[in-house]
XYZ file of C-alpha atoms in Angstrom:
499
model
C -7.429 56.519 33.576
C -8.357 52.982 32.663
C -6.853 51.206 29.722
C -8.967 50.072 26.769
C -10.061 46.461 27.129
C -8.589 45.761 23.684
C -5.058 46.270 25.029
C -3.360 44.556 27.938
C -0.406 46.994 28.095
C 0.650 50.002 26.141
C 2.089 49.016 22.765
C 1.306 45.331 23.157
C -0.258 43.538 20.247
C -3.781 42.241 20.766
C -4.000 38.583 21.602
C -5.321 36.233 18.942
C -7.315 33.171 19.803
C -5.449 30.010 18.809
C -7.075 27.932 16.090
C -9.159 25.142 17.503
C -7.654 21.718 16.837
C -9.309 19.369 14.379
C -11.808 17.194 16.221
C -10.544 13.641 16.754
C -13.594 12.267 14.917
C -12.733 14.317 11.804
C -9.136 13.114 11.865
C -10.316 9.515 12.117
C -12.756 10.042 9.235
C -9.996 11.538 7.095
C -7.620 8.675 7.810
C -10.368 6.137 7.080
C -11.114 7.852 3.781
C -7.451 7.804 2.749
C -7.122 4.162 3.736
C -10.240 3.241 1.749
C -8.517 4.401 -1.445
C -6.259 1.341 -1.338
C -8.043 -0.992 1.095
C -11.312 -1.180 -0.837
C -9.662 -2.048 -4.206
C -7.369 -4.584 -2.521
C -10.328 -6.174 -0.727
C -12.388 -6.366 -3.919
C -9.507 -7.908 -5.879
C -8.832 -10.382 -3.087
C -12.484 -11.420 -2.930
C -12.688 -11.891 -6.704
C -9.430 -13.847 -6.728
C -10.389 -16.236 -3.925
C -13.879 -16.788 -5.376
C -13.723 -20.182 -7.125
C -9.923 -20.259 -7.002
C -9.813 -24.054 -7.559
C -11.861 -23.664 -10.770
C -13.536 -27.027 -10.461
C -10.192 -28.773 -9.729
C -8.943 -27.910 -13.208
C -5.587 -26.708 -14.500
C -4.726 -25.669 -18.037
C -1.487 -26.484 -19.836
C 0.495 -23.315 -18.995
C -0.356 -23.704 -15.313
C 0.536 -27.381 -15.579
C 3.982 -26.354 -16.806
C 4.390 -23.992 -13.855
C 3.298 -26.705 -11.446
C 5.643 -29.422 -12.629
C 8.658 -27.155 -13.264
C 8.333 -25.468 -9.849
C 8.403 -28.898 -8.215
C 11.848 -29.636 -9.663
C 14.982 -28.847 -7.668
C 16.757 -25.534 -8.219
C 19.507 -27.312 -10.156
C 16.955 -29.063 -12.367
C 15.148 -25.781 -13.027
C 18.381 -24.059 -14.000
C 19.249 -26.930 -16.327
C 15.825 -26.642 -17.976
C 16.205 -22.884 -18.473
C 19.252 -23.481 -20.625
C 17.012 -25.368 -23.037
C 13.519 -23.865 -22.673
C 11.323 -21.241 -21.014
C 14.112 -19.003 -19.749
C 11.702 -16.054 -20.067
C 9.751 -17.522 -17.133
C 12.828 -18.569 -15.171
C 12.573 -16.090 -12.289
C 8.899 -16.900 -11.859
C 9.585 -20.656 -11.767
C 12.227 -20.134 -9.084
C 9.815 -17.975 -7.099
C 7.102 -20.638 -7.331
C 9.650 -23.285 -6.309
C 10.073 -21.305 -3.111
C 6.299 -21.063 -2.647
C 5.848 -24.816 -2.945
C 8.822 -25.421 -0.656
C 7.055 -23.388 2.029
C 3.568 -24.789 1.367
C 2.700 -27.432 -1.206
C -0.967 -26.503 -1.298
C -1.805 -27.760 -4.792
C -4.042 -25.546 -6.910
C -4.499 -22.952 -4.178
C -0.750 -22.561 -3.671
C -0.315 -22.397 -7.456
C -2.739 -19.480 -7.850
C -2.585 -17.642 -4.524
C 0.555 -15.624 -5.411
C -1.263 -14.242 -8.459
C -4.297 -13.366 -6.330
C -2.162 -11.513 -3.785
C -0.159 -9.759 -6.516
C -3.307 -8.534 -8.242
C -4.725 -7.325 -4.925
C -1.498 -5.361 -4.439
C -1.769 -4.006 -7.988
C -5.371 -2.873 -7.357
C -4.291 -1.091 -4.169
C -1.441 0.518 -6.103
C -3.768 1.704 -8.858
C -5.977 3.320 -6.218
C -2.990 5.128 -4.723
C -1.782 6.191 -8.176
C -5.178 7.706 -8.901
C -5.130 9.483 -5.556
C -1.741 11.093 -6.055
C -2.501 12.059 -9.673
C -6.143 13.164 -9.450
C -7.438 12.983 -5.881
C -8.949 10.401 -3.527
C -12.263 9.951 -5.336
C -10.553 9.346 -8.673
C -8.153 6.953 -6.950
C -10.924 4.989 -5.294
C -12.857 4.729 -8.568
C -9.754 3.620 -10.514
C -8.816 1.058 -7.879
C -12.302 -0.440 -7.848
C -12.580 -0.516 -11.651
C -9.254 -2.292 -12.158
C -10.076 -5.704 -10.598
C -13.398 -5.796 -12.488
C -11.752 -5.935 -15.926
C -12.359 -9.411 -17.408
C -8.673 -9.888 -18.305
C -7.592 -8.921 -14.796
C -10.055 -11.385 -13.266
C -8.826 -14.100 -15.614
C -5.103 -13.803 -14.905
C -5.609 -13.113 -11.218
C -6.528 -16.799 -10.988
C -3.724 -18.075 -13.181
C -0.584 -19.834 -12.038
C 1.607 -17.703 -14.305
C 3.672 -14.540 -13.930
C 1.342 -11.940 -15.431
C -0.233 -10.720 -12.181
C 3.193 -10.362 -10.567
C 4.425 -8.357 -13.559
C 1.381 -6.114 -13.240
C 2.071 -5.454 -9.556
C 5.749 -4.739 -10.291
C 4.851 -2.239 -13.040
C 2.456 -0.422 -10.684
C 5.143 -0.292 -7.979
C 7.700 1.022 -10.483
C 5.243 3.719 -11.569
C 4.872 4.885 -7.962
C 8.649 5.077 -7.600
C 8.908 7.017 -10.854
C 6.415 9.635 -9.644
C 8.192 9.903 -6.291
C 11.558 10.331 -7.998
C 10.220 13.086 -10.269
C 8.478 14.899 -7.399
C 11.492 14.675 -5.062
C 14.622 13.672 -6.966
C 16.904 11.503 -4.868
C 19.438 8.907 -5.936
C 17.946 6.196 -3.753
C 14.470 6.721 -5.207
C 15.764 6.477 -8.773
C 17.783 3.424 -7.739
C 14.624 1.868 -6.331
C 12.853 2.573 -9.601
C 15.656 0.912 -11.567
C 15.554 -2.164 -9.324
C 11.771 -2.623 -9.489
C 11.650 -1.934 -13.247
C 14.386 -4.543 -13.738
C 12.445 -7.007 -11.578
C 9.335 -6.519 -13.715
C 11.353 -7.159 -16.882
C 13.011 -10.257 -15.420
C 9.598 -11.664 -14.501
C 8.638 -11.227 -18.154
C 10.720 -9.449 -20.763
C 7.664 -7.806 -22.312
C 7.488 -5.488 -19.314
C 10.129 -3.452 -21.195
C 7.452 -1.397 -23.043
C 6.100 -0.270 -19.657
C 9.492 1.320 -18.903
C 9.378 2.969 -22.333
C 5.857 4.244 -21.565
C 7.230 5.893 -18.419
C 9.768 7.729 -20.538
C 7.099 8.885 -22.994
C 4.967 10.165 -20.107
C 7.912 12.187 -18.740
C 8.549 13.658 -22.178
C 4.901 14.583 -22.661
C 4.779 16.143 -19.202
C 7.956 18.174 -19.847
C 9.328 16.869 -16.571
C 12.734 18.366 -17.292
C 16.138 17.263 -18.493
C 17.203 16.135 -15.030
C 14.313 13.704 -14.691
C 14.720 12.538 -18.276
C 18.411 11.822 -17.751
C 17.738 9.945 -14.503
C 15.005 7.895 -16.191
C 17.395 7.101 -19.046
C 20.007 5.834 -16.617
C 17.423 3.659 -14.860
C 16.161 2.282 -18.163
C 19.750 1.506 -19.162
C 20.241 -0.446 -15.932
C 17.107 -2.487 -16.698
C 18.347 -3.101 -20.250
C 21.743 -4.315 -19.051
C 20.147 -6.622 -16.472
C 17.769 -8.012 -19.096
C 20.305 -8.513 -21.902
C 21.433 -12.061 -20.951
C 17.793 -13.152 -20.677
C 17.011 -11.714 -24.116
C 20.016 -13.439 -25.706
C 19.050 -16.849 -24.335
C 15.340 -16.394 -25.037
C 16.112 -15.609 -28.696
C 17.794 -18.998 -28.941
C 14.548 -20.534 -27.666
C 12.306 -18.589 -30.062
C 10.827 -21.810 -31.473
C 8.826 -22.152 -28.229
C 6.640 -19.197 -29.289
C 6.250 -20.470 -32.832
C 2.573 -21.091 -32.093
C 1.874 -17.324 -32.014
C 0.250 -16.084 -35.228
C 0.477 -12.584 -36.723
C -2.195 -10.262 -35.289
C -5.613 -10.722 -36.848
C -8.998 -9.004 -36.481
C -9.674 -10.363 -32.947
C -6.389 -8.985 -31.596
C -6.775 -5.644 -33.366
C -10.397 -5.254 -32.274
C -9.539 -6.139 -28.680
C -6.756 -3.570 -28.531
C -8.835 -1.008 -30.425
C -11.755 -1.303 -28.006
C -9.548 -0.733 -24.962
C -7.623 2.119 -26.582
C -10.799 3.848 -27.788
C -12.387 3.600 -24.341
C -9.302 5.127 -22.778
C -9.038 7.929 -25.316
C -12.710 8.826 -24.868
C -12.164 9.024 -21.102
C -9.052 11.170 -21.676
C -10.951 13.852 -23.630
C -11.912 17.001 -21.801
C -10.681 18.331 -18.475
C -9.436 15.823 -15.920
C -8.194 16.371 -12.366
C -4.411 16.762 -12.338
C -1.864 16.852 -9.541
C 1.905 16.666 -9.539
C 4.528 17.046 -12.219
C 3.225 14.189 -14.398
C -0.439 14.581 -15.416
C -2.624 11.511 -15.102
C -3.661 11.769 -18.757
C -0.080 11.575 -20.067
C 0.923 8.662 -17.841
C -2.265 6.617 -18.263
C -2.490 7.000 -22.055
C 1.163 5.993 -22.431
C 0.693 2.852 -20.298
C -2.530 1.929 -22.070
C -1.459 2.373 -25.686
C 2.313 2.158 -26.109
C 3.037 -1.401 -24.835
C 0.324 -3.266 -26.798
C 0.781 -1.064 -29.884
C 4.533 -1.688 -29.925
C 4.097 -5.447 -29.529
C 1.422 -5.510 -32.250
C 3.682 -3.628 -34.646
C 6.625 -5.965 -34.015
C 4.349 -8.979 -34.466
C 3.837 -8.272 -38.157
C 7.551 -9.052 -38.600
C 8.001 -11.610 -35.820
C 4.700 -12.710 -34.211
C 4.879 -12.133 -30.442
C 1.624 -10.420 -29.493
C -0.533 -12.097 -26.868
C -2.753 -9.792 -24.828
C -1.701 -11.287 -21.481
C 1.914 -10.315 -22.150
C 0.891 -6.650 -21.707
C -1.819 -7.145 -19.094
C -0.411 -4.190 -17.129
C -1.792 -1.826 -19.816
C -5.133 -2.142 -17.997
C -3.693 0.019 -15.220
C -3.717 2.971 -17.617
C -7.329 2.320 -18.596
C -8.388 2.063 -14.946
C -6.759 5.418 -14.141
C -8.509 7.123 -17.054
C -11.909 5.663 -16.163
C -11.454 6.583 -12.509
C -10.523 10.174 -13.339
C -13.423 10.508 -15.777
C -15.899 9.144 -13.228
C -14.574 11.653 -10.709
C -14.999 14.485 -13.219
C -18.549 13.344 -14.014
C -19.456 13.250 -10.349
C -18.945 17.021 -10.181
C -21.501 17.608 -12.939
C -24.434 15.565 -11.573
C -26.743 16.460 -8.751
C -26.478 13.111 -6.975
C -22.995 11.599 -7.488
C -23.685 8.751 -5.081
C -26.760 7.756 -7.073
C -24.638 7.806 -10.248
C -21.942 5.682 -8.606
C -24.495 3.168 -7.366
C -26.194 2.921 -10.755
C -22.866 2.394 -12.545
C -21.877 -0.279 -10.032
C -25.129 -2.161 -10.570
C -24.851 -1.972 -14.357
C -21.198 -3.095 -14.328
C -21.938 -5.969 -11.960
C -24.879 -7.190 -14.048
C -22.837 -6.990 -17.260
C -19.804 -8.800 -15.865
C -21.524 -11.471 -13.769
C -22.069 -14.040 -16.569
C -18.456 -13.760 -17.692
C -17.184 -13.844 -14.120
C -19.125 -17.035 -13.459
C -17.771 -18.624 -16.649
C -14.166 -17.714 -15.728
C -14.426 -19.925 -12.664
C -15.320 -23.084 -14.605
C -12.924 -25.598 -16.225
C -14.393 -24.735 -19.639
C -13.066 -21.178 -19.430
C -9.534 -22.314 -20.302
C -8.046 -23.859 -23.413
C -7.682 -27.339 -21.915
C -7.612 -29.311 -18.672
C -4.711 -31.764 -18.211
C -6.078 -32.896 -14.831
C -9.361 -33.950 -16.432
C -7.375 -35.747 -19.147
C -5.374 -37.601 -16.480
C -8.584 -38.722 -14.760
C -9.961 -39.951 -18.091
C -6.776 -41.971 -18.745
C -7.089 -43.575 -15.316
C -10.726 -44.524 -15.973
C -10.074 -46.027 -19.427
C -6.796 -47.854 -18.733
C -5.632 -50.814 -16.710
C -2.127 -51.743 -15.468
C 0.177 -52.859 -18.256
C -1.449 -50.722 -20.961
C 0.656 -48.382 -23.040
C 0.096 -44.627 -23.123
C 0.996 -42.305 -25.978
C 0.895 -38.520 -26.205
C -0.052 -37.257 -29.649
C 1.722 -34.929 -30.086
C 4.529 -35.505 -27.600
C 4.209 -31.936 -26.246
C 0.844 -32.922 -24.752
C 2.531 -34.672 -21.824
C 1.138 -32.178 -19.289
C -1.372 -34.709 -17.858
C 1.240 -37.265 -16.797
C 3.624 -34.609 -15.502
C 1.007 -32.849 -13.367
C -0.836 -35.946 -12.162
C 1.568 -38.918 -12.399
C -0.476 -40.984 -9.930
C -3.213 -41.369 -12.554
C -0.708 -43.071 -14.889
C 0.688 -45.535 -12.373
C 1.203 -48.968 -13.957
C 1.146 -47.669 -17.548
C 4.099 -47.891 -19.959
C 5.263 -45.234 -22.423
C 6.391 -46.965 -25.625
C 7.596 -43.702 -27.192
C 9.600 -42.225 -24.318
C 13.404 -42.339 -24.384
C 14.245 -39.947 -21.529
C 12.005 -38.302 -18.973
C 11.699 -34.527 -18.813
C 13.659 -33.898 -15.619
C 16.852 -35.892 -16.376
C 16.834 -34.616 -19.968
C 16.468 -30.965 -18.860
C 13.440 -30.452 -21.104
C 9.783 -29.557 -20.635
C 8.297 -32.774 -22.013
C 11.047 -35.365 -22.312
C 12.701 -36.895 -25.381
C 11.116 -39.562 -27.583
C 12.690 -42.587 -29.262
C 13.366 -42.755 -33.011
C 10.353 -43.766 -35.090
C 11.429 -47.411 -35.775
C 11.799 -48.154 -32.066
C 8.444 -46.564 -31.316
C 6.861 -48.859 -33.914
C 8.439 -51.966 -32.425
C 7.381 -51.108 -28.874
C 3.832 -50.233 -29.942
C 3.450 -53.566 -31.736
C 4.384 -55.349 -28.501
C 1.411 -53.782 -26.686
C -2.087 -55.189 -26.488
C -3.834 -51.927 -25.548
C -2.742 -48.300 -25.822
C -4.380 -45.167 -24.429
C -3.653 -41.988 -26.373
C -3.847 -38.369 -25.218
C -4.643 -36.199 -28.240
C -5.339 -32.641 -29.225
C -9.049 -32.013 -29.852
C -10.391 -32.791 -33.346
C -9.609 -30.207 -35.985
C -6.114 -29.319 -34.765
C -3.221 -29.598 -37.252
C -1.241 -32.834 -36.955
C 2.476 -32.710 -36.204
C 4.442 -34.044 -39.170
C 7.453 -35.525 -37.401
C 8.571 -39.138 -38.031
C 7.563 -40.084 -34.481
C 4.041 -38.684 -34.813
C 3.533 -40.236 -38.251
C 4.532 -43.709 -37.036
C 2.191 -43.483 -34.049
C -0.761 -42.742 -36.328
C 0.208 -45.432 -38.850
C 0.592 -48.243 -36.311
C -2.679 -47.387 -34.556
C -4.559 -47.280 -37.873
C -3.094 -50.549 -39.211
C -2.891 -52.772 -36.139
C -5.373 -51.477 -33.518
C -9.093 -50.921 -33.165
C -10.583 -47.879 -31.481
C -12.246 -49.145 -28.297
C -13.426 -46.022 -26.453
C -13.295 -42.239 -26.720
C -13.493 -39.698 -23.912
C -13.572 -35.956 -24.671
C -12.458 -33.533 -21.976
C -11.822 -29.802 -22.140
C -9.297 -29.231 -24.924
C -8.214 -32.880 -25.297
C -9.462 -36.245 -26.561
C -8.548 -39.506 -24.825
C -8.814 -42.645 -26.975
C -8.363 -46.288 -25.936
C -7.020 -48.560 -28.683
C -6.787 -52.349 -28.544
C -5.624 -55.219 -30.707
C -8.494 -57.215 -32.218
C -10.323 -58.881 -29.354
C -8.426 -56.938 -26.669
C -10.821 -53.996 -26.195
């Protein structure tokens, strides 16, 4: 009697056909799609950052400070930090290392910010992917480098792009530590969060936003305790910097209490984010995207605004990293919308065209010298064109010495009748001036003096040195020529008959 074809032997289980392996082409497509989530945002940010990176061979005063401080020796930088700008100390030391490796002028000054913002864009894409899926991640990563503020500070020789990248990296470590609690992951989070705060102390609200997100997500007492320990480590590391920076608080005396422009700017970003947060959003993991993104978007600028009504400190670039929260919310909302339209690719293309058309004029303007407050390099060129060897040069006020410190070759052969000690040996940002009587005597010995001034309409400094400069020029010199550059006015004065 023959056996049934369904059985090989009595009592044996029927054979099952093994599952066919995934075709190699599908695996490659999947890997390419996952890579695009971070590669495309990084590539877009890199392209936007390198586009017009020299900005018409211009440099504004904050970048000028970075440039000249980073070119000092390590000992000279440390001496300066005891007197001024300690909040930027780690960044200055980092840029000193950059220039030691490659003294590439304006490109070397700005390239670290470009690379940091490209890394931040890639990180935002990966955050969106792990919190809401690959399409939401790709959309968030591509939106982030398009924000006007992100484009602006991506091309700035200051620390804000590096802080942004550090906050994004810390956020990744936080999510990893919550998903799979391990001491080394929490330690990594504490280290990167501390690094962000050392690059700029106003990264502290980002760490607080992480804690709020964990609380909102009910991540558990274990995660909350571990976050608290990490935040305490960052606080201990930051404490010496805060103590010294408080002694240098006069350096931020130019910041005014928040007014309508600051409140409207924050309100517009917050409202956009909250609108995107309404309704169902994709959610993965223990910390929902909505809780994390809203905390990053709103808490840091709101906290700094509130403090600024008692002690003005709010400047939008200090909390630039809040844009990561907005990008995540927009990316998740675009992903949710794509499920409700018949042709999501058509929607994506239309939105890209509209966004590009809206941002192009501003993007073009950002890459011109006029997009910044001033241009010390243009002022230095104007001094060179108006002066001749043996002339005097005055900075009015004295804190406008950025042109000579960033481009000393344009001042070769000129004398400074007001200067007592140069910036580097005095351990200061701008040097130390003589007492007013000695400035008067040295000015009266000059036949011609070129002055570097704030633009018209700015308040005049009321120190004895600044008053004597104005008095001597008005009583004993004639105005010979005036040259206006971005954010400064250069004036040549001469004794009667010496113009």
